[in-house]
PDB file of C-alpha atoms in Angstrom:
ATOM      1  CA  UNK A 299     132.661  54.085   7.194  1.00 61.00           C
ATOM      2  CA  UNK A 300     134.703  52.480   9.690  1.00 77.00           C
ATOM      3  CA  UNK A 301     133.297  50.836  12.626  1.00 88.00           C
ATOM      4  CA  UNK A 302     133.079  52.318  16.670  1.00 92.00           C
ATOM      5  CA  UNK A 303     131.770  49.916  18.900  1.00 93.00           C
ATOM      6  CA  UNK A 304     131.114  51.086  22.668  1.00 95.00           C
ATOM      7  CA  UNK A 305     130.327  49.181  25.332  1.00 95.00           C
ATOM      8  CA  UNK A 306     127.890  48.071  27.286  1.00 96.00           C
ATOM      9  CA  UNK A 307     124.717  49.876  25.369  1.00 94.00           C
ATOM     10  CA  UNK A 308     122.622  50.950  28.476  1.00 94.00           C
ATOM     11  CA  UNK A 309     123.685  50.322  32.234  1.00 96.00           C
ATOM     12  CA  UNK A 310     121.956  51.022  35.577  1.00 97.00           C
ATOM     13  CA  UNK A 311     124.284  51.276  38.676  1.00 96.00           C
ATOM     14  CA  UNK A 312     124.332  52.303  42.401  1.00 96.00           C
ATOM     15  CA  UNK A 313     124.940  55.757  43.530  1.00 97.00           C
ATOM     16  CA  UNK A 314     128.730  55.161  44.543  1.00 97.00           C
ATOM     17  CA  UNK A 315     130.003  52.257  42.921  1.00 97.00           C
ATOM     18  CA  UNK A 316     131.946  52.816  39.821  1.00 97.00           C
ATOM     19  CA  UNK A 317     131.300  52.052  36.029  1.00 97.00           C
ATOM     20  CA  UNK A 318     133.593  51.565  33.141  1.00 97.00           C
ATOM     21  CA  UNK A 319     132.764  52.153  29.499  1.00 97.00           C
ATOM     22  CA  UNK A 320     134.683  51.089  26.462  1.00 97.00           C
ATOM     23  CA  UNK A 321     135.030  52.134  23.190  1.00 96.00           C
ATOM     24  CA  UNK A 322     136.842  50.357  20.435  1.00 95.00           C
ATOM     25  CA  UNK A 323     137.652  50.905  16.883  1.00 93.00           C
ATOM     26  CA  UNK A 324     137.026  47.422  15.302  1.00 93.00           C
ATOM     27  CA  UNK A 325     138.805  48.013  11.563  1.00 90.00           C
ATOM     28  CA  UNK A 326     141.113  50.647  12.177  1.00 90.00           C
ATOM     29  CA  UNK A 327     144.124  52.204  14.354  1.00 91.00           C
ATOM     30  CA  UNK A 328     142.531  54.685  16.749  1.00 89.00           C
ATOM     31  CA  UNK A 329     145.557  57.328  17.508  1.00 88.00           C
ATOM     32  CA  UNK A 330     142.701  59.542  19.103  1.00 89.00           C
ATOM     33  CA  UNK A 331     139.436  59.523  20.990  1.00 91.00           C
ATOM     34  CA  UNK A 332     137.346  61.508  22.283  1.00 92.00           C
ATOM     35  CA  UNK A 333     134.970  61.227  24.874  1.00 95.00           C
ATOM     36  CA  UNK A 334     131.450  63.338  25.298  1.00 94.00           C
ATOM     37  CA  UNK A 335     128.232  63.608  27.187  1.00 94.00           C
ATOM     38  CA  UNK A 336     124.656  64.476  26.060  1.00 91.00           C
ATOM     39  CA  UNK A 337     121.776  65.727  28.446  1.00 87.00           C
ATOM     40  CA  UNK A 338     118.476  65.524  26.556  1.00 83.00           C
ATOM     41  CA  UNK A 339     117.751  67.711  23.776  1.00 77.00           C
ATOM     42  CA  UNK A 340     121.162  69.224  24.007  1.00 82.00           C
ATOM     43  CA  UNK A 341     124.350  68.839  21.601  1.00 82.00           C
ATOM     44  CA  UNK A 342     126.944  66.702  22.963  1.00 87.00           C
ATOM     45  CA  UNK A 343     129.680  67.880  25.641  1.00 89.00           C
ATOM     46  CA  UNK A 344     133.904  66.980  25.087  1.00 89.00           C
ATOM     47  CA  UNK A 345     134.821  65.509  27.869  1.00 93.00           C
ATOM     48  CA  UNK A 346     138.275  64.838  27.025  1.00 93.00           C
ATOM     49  CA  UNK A 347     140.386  63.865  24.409  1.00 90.00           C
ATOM     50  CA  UNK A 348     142.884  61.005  24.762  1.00 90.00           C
ATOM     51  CA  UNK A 349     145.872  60.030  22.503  1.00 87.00           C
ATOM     52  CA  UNK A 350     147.392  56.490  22.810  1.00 85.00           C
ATOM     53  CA  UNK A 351     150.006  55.888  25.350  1.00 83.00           C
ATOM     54  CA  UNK A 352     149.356  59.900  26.896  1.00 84.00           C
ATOM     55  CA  UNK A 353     147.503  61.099  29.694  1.00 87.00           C
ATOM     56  CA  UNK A 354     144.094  61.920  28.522  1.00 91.00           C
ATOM     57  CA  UNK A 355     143.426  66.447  28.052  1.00 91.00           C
ATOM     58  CA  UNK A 356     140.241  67.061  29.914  1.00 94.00           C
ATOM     59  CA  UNK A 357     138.277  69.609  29.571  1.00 90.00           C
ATOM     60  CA  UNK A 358     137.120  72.768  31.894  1.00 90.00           C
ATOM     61  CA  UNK A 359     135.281  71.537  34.801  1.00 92.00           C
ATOM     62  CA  UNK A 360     135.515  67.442  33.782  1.00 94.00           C
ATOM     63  CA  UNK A 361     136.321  66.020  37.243  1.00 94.00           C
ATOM     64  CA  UNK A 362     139.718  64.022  36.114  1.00 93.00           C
ATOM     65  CA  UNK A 363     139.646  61.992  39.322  1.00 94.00           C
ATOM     66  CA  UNK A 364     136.004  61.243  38.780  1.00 96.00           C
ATOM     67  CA  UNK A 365     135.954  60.417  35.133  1.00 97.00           C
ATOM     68  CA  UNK A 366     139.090  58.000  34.510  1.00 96.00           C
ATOM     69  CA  UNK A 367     140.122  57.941  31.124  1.00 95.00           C
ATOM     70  CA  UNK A 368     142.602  54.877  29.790  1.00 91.00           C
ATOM     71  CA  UNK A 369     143.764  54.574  25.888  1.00 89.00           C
ATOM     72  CA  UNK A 370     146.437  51.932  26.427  1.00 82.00           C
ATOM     73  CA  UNK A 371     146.209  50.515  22.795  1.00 90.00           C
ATOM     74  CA  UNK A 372     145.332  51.789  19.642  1.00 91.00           C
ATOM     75  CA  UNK A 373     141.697  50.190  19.021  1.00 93.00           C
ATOM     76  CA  UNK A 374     140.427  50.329  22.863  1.00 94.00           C
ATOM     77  CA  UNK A 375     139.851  53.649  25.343  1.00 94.00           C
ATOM     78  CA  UNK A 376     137.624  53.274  28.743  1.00 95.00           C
ATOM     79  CA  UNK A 377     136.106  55.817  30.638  1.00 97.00           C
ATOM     80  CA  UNK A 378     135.698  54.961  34.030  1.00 97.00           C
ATOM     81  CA  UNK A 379     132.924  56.957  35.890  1.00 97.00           C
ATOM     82  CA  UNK A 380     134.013  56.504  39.981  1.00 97.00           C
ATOM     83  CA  UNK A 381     131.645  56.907  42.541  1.00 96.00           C
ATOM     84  CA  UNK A 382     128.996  57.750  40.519  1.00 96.00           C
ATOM     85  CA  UNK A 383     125.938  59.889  41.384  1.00 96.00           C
ATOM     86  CA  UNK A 384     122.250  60.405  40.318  1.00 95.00           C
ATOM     87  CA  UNK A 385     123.417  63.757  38.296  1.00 95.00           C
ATOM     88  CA  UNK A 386     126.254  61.528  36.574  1.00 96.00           C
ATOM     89  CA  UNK A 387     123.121  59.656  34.821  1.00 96.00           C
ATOM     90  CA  UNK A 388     123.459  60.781  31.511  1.00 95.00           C
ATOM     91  CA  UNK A 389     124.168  59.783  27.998  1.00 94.00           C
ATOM     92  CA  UNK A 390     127.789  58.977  26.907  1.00 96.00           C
ATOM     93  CA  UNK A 391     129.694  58.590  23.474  1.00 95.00           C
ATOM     94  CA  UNK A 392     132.971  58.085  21.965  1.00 94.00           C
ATOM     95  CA  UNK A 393     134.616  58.754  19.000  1.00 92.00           C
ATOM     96  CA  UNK A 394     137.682  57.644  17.229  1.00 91.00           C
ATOM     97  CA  UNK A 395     140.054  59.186  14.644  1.00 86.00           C
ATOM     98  CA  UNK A 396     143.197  57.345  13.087  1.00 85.00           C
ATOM     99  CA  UNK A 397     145.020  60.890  13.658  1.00 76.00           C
ATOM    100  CA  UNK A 398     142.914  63.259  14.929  1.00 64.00           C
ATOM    101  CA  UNK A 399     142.650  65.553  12.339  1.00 63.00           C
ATOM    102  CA  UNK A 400     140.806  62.486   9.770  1.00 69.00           C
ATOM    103  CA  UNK A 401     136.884  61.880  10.173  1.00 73.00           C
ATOM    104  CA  UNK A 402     136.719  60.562  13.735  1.00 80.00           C
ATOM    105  CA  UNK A 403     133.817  58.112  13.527  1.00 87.00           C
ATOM    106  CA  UNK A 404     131.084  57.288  16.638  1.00 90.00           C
ATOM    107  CA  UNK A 405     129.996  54.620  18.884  1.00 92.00           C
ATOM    108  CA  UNK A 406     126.665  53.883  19.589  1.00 91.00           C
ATOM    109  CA  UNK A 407     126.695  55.746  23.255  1.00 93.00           C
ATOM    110  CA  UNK A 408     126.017  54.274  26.326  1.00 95.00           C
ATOM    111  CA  UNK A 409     122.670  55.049  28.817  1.00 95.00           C
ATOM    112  CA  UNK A 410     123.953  55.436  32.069  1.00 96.00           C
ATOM    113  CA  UNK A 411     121.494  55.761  34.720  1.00 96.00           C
ATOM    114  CA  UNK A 412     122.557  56.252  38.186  1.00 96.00           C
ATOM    115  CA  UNK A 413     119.525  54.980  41.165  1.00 96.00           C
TER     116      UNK A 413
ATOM    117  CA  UNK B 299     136.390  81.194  21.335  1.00 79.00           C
ATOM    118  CA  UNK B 300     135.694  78.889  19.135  1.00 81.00           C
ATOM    119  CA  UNK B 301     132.021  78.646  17.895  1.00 90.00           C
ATOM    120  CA  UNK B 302     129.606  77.000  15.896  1.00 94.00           C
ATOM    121  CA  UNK B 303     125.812  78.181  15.508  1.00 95.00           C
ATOM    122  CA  UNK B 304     123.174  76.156  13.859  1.00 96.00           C
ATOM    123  CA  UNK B 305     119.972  77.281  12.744  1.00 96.00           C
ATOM    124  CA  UNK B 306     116.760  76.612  12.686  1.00 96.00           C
ATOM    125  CA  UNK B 307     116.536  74.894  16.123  1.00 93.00           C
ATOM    126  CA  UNK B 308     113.947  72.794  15.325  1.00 95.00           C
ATOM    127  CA  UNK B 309     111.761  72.408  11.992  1.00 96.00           C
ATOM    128  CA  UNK B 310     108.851  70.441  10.835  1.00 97.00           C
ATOM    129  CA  UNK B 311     108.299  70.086   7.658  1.00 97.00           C
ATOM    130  CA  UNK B 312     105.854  67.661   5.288  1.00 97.00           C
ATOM    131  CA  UNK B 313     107.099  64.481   3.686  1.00 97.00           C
ATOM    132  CA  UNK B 314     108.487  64.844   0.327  1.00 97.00           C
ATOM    133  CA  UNK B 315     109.651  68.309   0.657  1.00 97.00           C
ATOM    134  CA  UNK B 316     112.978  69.959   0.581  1.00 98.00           C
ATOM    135  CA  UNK B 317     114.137  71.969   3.809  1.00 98.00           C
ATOM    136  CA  UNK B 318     117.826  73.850   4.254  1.00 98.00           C
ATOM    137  CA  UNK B 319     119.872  73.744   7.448  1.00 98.00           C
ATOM    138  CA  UNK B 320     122.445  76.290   8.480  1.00 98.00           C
ATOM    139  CA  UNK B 321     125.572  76.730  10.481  1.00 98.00           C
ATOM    140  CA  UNK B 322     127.719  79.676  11.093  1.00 97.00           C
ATOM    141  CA  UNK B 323     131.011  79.179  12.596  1.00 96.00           C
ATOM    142  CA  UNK B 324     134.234  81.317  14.434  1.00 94.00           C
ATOM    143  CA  UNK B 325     136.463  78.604  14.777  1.00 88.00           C
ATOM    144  CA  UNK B 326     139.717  79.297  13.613  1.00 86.00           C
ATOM    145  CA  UNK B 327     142.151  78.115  12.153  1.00 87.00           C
ATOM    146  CA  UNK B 328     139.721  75.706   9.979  1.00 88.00           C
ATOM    147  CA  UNK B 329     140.331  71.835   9.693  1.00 86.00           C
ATOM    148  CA  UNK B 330     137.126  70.498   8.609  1.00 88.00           C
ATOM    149  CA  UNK B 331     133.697  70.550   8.679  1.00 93.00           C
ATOM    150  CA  UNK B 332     131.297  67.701   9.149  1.00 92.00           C
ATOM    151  CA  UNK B 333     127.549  67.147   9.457  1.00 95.00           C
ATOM    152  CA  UNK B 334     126.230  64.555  11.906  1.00 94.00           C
ATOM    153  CA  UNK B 335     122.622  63.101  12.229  1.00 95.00           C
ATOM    154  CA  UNK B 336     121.408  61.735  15.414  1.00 92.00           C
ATOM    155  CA  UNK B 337     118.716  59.129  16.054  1.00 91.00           C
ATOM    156  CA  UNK B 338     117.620  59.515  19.106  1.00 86.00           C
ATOM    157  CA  UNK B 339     119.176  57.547  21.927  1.00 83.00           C
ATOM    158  CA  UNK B 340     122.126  56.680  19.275  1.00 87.00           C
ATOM    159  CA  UNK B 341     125.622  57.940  18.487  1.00 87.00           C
ATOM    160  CA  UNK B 342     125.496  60.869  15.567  1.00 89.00           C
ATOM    161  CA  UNK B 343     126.465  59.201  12.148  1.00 90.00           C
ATOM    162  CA  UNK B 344     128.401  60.883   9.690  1.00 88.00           C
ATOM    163  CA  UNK B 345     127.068  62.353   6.289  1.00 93.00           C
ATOM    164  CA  UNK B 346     129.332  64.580   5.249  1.00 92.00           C
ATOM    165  CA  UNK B 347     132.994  65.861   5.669  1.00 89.00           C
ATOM    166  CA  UNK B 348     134.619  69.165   3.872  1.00 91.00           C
ATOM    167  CA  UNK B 349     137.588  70.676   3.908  1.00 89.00           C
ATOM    168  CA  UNK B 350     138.525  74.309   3.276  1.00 85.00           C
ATOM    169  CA  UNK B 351     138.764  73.824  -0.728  1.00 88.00           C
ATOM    170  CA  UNK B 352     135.757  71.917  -0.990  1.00 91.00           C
ATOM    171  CA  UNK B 353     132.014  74.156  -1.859  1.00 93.00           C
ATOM    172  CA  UNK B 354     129.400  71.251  -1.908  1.00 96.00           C
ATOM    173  CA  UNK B 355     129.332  67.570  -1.182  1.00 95.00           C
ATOM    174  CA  UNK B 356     126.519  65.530  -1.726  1.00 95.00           C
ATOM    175  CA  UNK B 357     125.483  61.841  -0.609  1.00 94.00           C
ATOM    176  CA  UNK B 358     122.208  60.728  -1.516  1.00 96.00           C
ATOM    177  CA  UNK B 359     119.457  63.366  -0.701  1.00 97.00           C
ATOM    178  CA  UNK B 360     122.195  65.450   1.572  1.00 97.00           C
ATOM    179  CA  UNK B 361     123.866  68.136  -0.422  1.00 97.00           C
ATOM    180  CA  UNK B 362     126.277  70.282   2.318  1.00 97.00           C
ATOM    181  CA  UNK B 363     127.619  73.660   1.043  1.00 97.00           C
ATOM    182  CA  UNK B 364     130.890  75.528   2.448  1.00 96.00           C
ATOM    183  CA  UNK B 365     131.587  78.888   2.214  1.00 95.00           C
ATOM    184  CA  UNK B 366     134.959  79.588   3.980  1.00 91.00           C
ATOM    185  CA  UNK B 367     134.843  82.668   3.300  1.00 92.00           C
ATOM    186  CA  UNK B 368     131.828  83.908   5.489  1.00 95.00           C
ATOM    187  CA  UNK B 369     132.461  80.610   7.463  1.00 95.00           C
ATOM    188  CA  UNK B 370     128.765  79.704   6.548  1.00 97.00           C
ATOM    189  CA  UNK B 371     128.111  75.885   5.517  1.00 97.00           C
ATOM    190  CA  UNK B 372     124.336  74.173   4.574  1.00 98.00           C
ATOM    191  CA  UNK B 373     123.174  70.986   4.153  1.00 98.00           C
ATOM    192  CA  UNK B 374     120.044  70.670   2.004  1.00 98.00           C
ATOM    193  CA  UNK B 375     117.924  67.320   2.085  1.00 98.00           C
ATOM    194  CA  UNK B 376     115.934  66.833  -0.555  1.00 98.00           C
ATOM    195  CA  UNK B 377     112.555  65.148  -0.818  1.00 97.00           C
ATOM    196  CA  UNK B 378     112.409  64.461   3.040  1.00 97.00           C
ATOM    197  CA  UNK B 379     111.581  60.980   3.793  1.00 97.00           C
ATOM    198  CA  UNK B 380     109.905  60.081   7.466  1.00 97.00           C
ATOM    199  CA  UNK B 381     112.918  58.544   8.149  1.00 96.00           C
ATOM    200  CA  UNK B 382     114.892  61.608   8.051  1.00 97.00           C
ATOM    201  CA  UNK B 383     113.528  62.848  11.552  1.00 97.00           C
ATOM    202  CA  UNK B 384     116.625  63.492  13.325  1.00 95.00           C
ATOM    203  CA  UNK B 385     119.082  66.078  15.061  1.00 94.00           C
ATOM    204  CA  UNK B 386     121.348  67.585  12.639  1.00 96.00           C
ATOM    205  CA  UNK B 387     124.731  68.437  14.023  1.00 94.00           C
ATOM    206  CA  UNK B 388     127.105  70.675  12.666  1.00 95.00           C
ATOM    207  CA  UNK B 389     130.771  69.763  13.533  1.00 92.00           C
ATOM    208  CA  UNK B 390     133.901  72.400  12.855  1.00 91.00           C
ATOM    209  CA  UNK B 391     137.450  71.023  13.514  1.00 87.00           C
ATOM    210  CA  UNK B 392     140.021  73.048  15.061  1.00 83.00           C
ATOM    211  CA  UNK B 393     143.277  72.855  12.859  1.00 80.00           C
ATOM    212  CA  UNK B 394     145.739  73.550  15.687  1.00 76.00           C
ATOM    213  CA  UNK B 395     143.954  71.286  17.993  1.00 71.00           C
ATOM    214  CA  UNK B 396     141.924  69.396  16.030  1.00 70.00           C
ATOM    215  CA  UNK B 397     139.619  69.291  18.955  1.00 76.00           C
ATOM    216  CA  UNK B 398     135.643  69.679  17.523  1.00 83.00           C
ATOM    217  CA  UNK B 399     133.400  71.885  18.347  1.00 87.00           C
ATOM    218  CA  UNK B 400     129.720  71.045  17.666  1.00 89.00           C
ATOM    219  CA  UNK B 401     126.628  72.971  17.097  1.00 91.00           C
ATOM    220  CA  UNK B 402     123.490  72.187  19.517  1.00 90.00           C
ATOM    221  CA  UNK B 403     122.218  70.500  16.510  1.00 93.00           C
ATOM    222  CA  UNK B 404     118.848  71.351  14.632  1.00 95.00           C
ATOM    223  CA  UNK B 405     115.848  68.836  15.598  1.00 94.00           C
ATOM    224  CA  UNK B 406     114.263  67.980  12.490  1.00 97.00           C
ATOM    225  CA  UNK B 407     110.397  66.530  12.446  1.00 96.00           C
ATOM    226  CA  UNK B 408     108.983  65.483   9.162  1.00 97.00           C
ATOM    227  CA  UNK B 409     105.764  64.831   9.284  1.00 96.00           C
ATOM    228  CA  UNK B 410     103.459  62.469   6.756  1.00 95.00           C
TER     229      UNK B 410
END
């Protein structure tokens, strides 16, 4: 299958600084990604969906001011958590479809721990 | 709403056997349907994908059934290795949206 890389793999930050994750699709043309969150021993959580070049479609109660979502090109998408918090610690995953409607493959999620 | 149920939660079951995994789903209109396994602490991997025409798909030891129909699907894993501990997630595509909804995932234990 193709290949999601996300970036960094684990990361341990301040309570009120800001952390930015990315995601890239490293052997084909990402159109779409989507962005979750997992809490332990639960499914994961859409965030938001982004298409290249548009303004990412957040979900119900996903703070757009707090999580800032960028797909400027067609094999990278960030997700930048702002003034993070303790409860923000969590895990976090992307995925990446050439269309949207096509298999949309995962990244490897990234640990974020907020002290 | 859309919705997708999986079942059992969790399961524990010997190495070598067989064990079934459901999910029901309401989403509507249908895209696809996918089943996921999770390590923990790692991004769900892909094992199968099915589209409304399609009744069973099998790689390896995973053999995922669709009935669209009663919007039921299964995937079966036969002869459970150790290796096969995992969460099994059950993914149904929206096809207005495509957005996906996923199931809370069944926790699978196999035991020696």
């Amino acid at each position: 299958g193709a290949v999601v890389s996300q970036h960094p793999s684990w990361v341990i930050c301040k309570s009120g600084t800001s952390v930015k994750i990315e995601c890239r699709s490293l052997d084909f043309q990402a159109t779409t990604m989507f962005w979750y969150r997992q809490f332990p021993k639960q499914s994961l959580m859409l965030m938001a969906t982004s298409n290249e070049g548009s303004k990412a479609t957040y979900e119900q109660g996903v703070e757009k001011d707090k999580f800032l979502i960028n797909h400027a090109s067609l094999t990278l998408s960030t997700l930048t958590v702002t003034s993070a918090h303790p409860e923000d610690s969590s895990f976090y995953i992307c995925s990446a479809s050439a269309d949207g409607n096509t298999e949309a493959f995962f990244g490897q999620g990234t640990r974020l721990t907020v002290v | 709403k859309n919705q997708v149920e999986q079942s059992p939660q969790s399961l524990i079951i010997l190495e070598g056997k067989n064990c079934t995994l459901q999910c029901n789903y309401t989403v509507s209109p249908f895209s696809n349907l996918r089943w996921y396994k999770q390590d923990t602490g790692r991004g769900p991997v892909s094992l199968t994908i099915m589209t409304f025409s399609e009744n069973t798909k099998s790689n390896g030891r995973y053999t995922a059934t669709l009935d669209a129909d009663t919007k039921q699907s299964s995937l079966h894993i036969t002869a459970s290795q150790l290796s096969d501990s995992a969460s099994y997630i059950c993914v149904v595509s929206d096809g207005g949206s495509y957005i996906p909804t996923f199931g809370r995932g069944t926790s699978l234990i196999v035991h020696p």
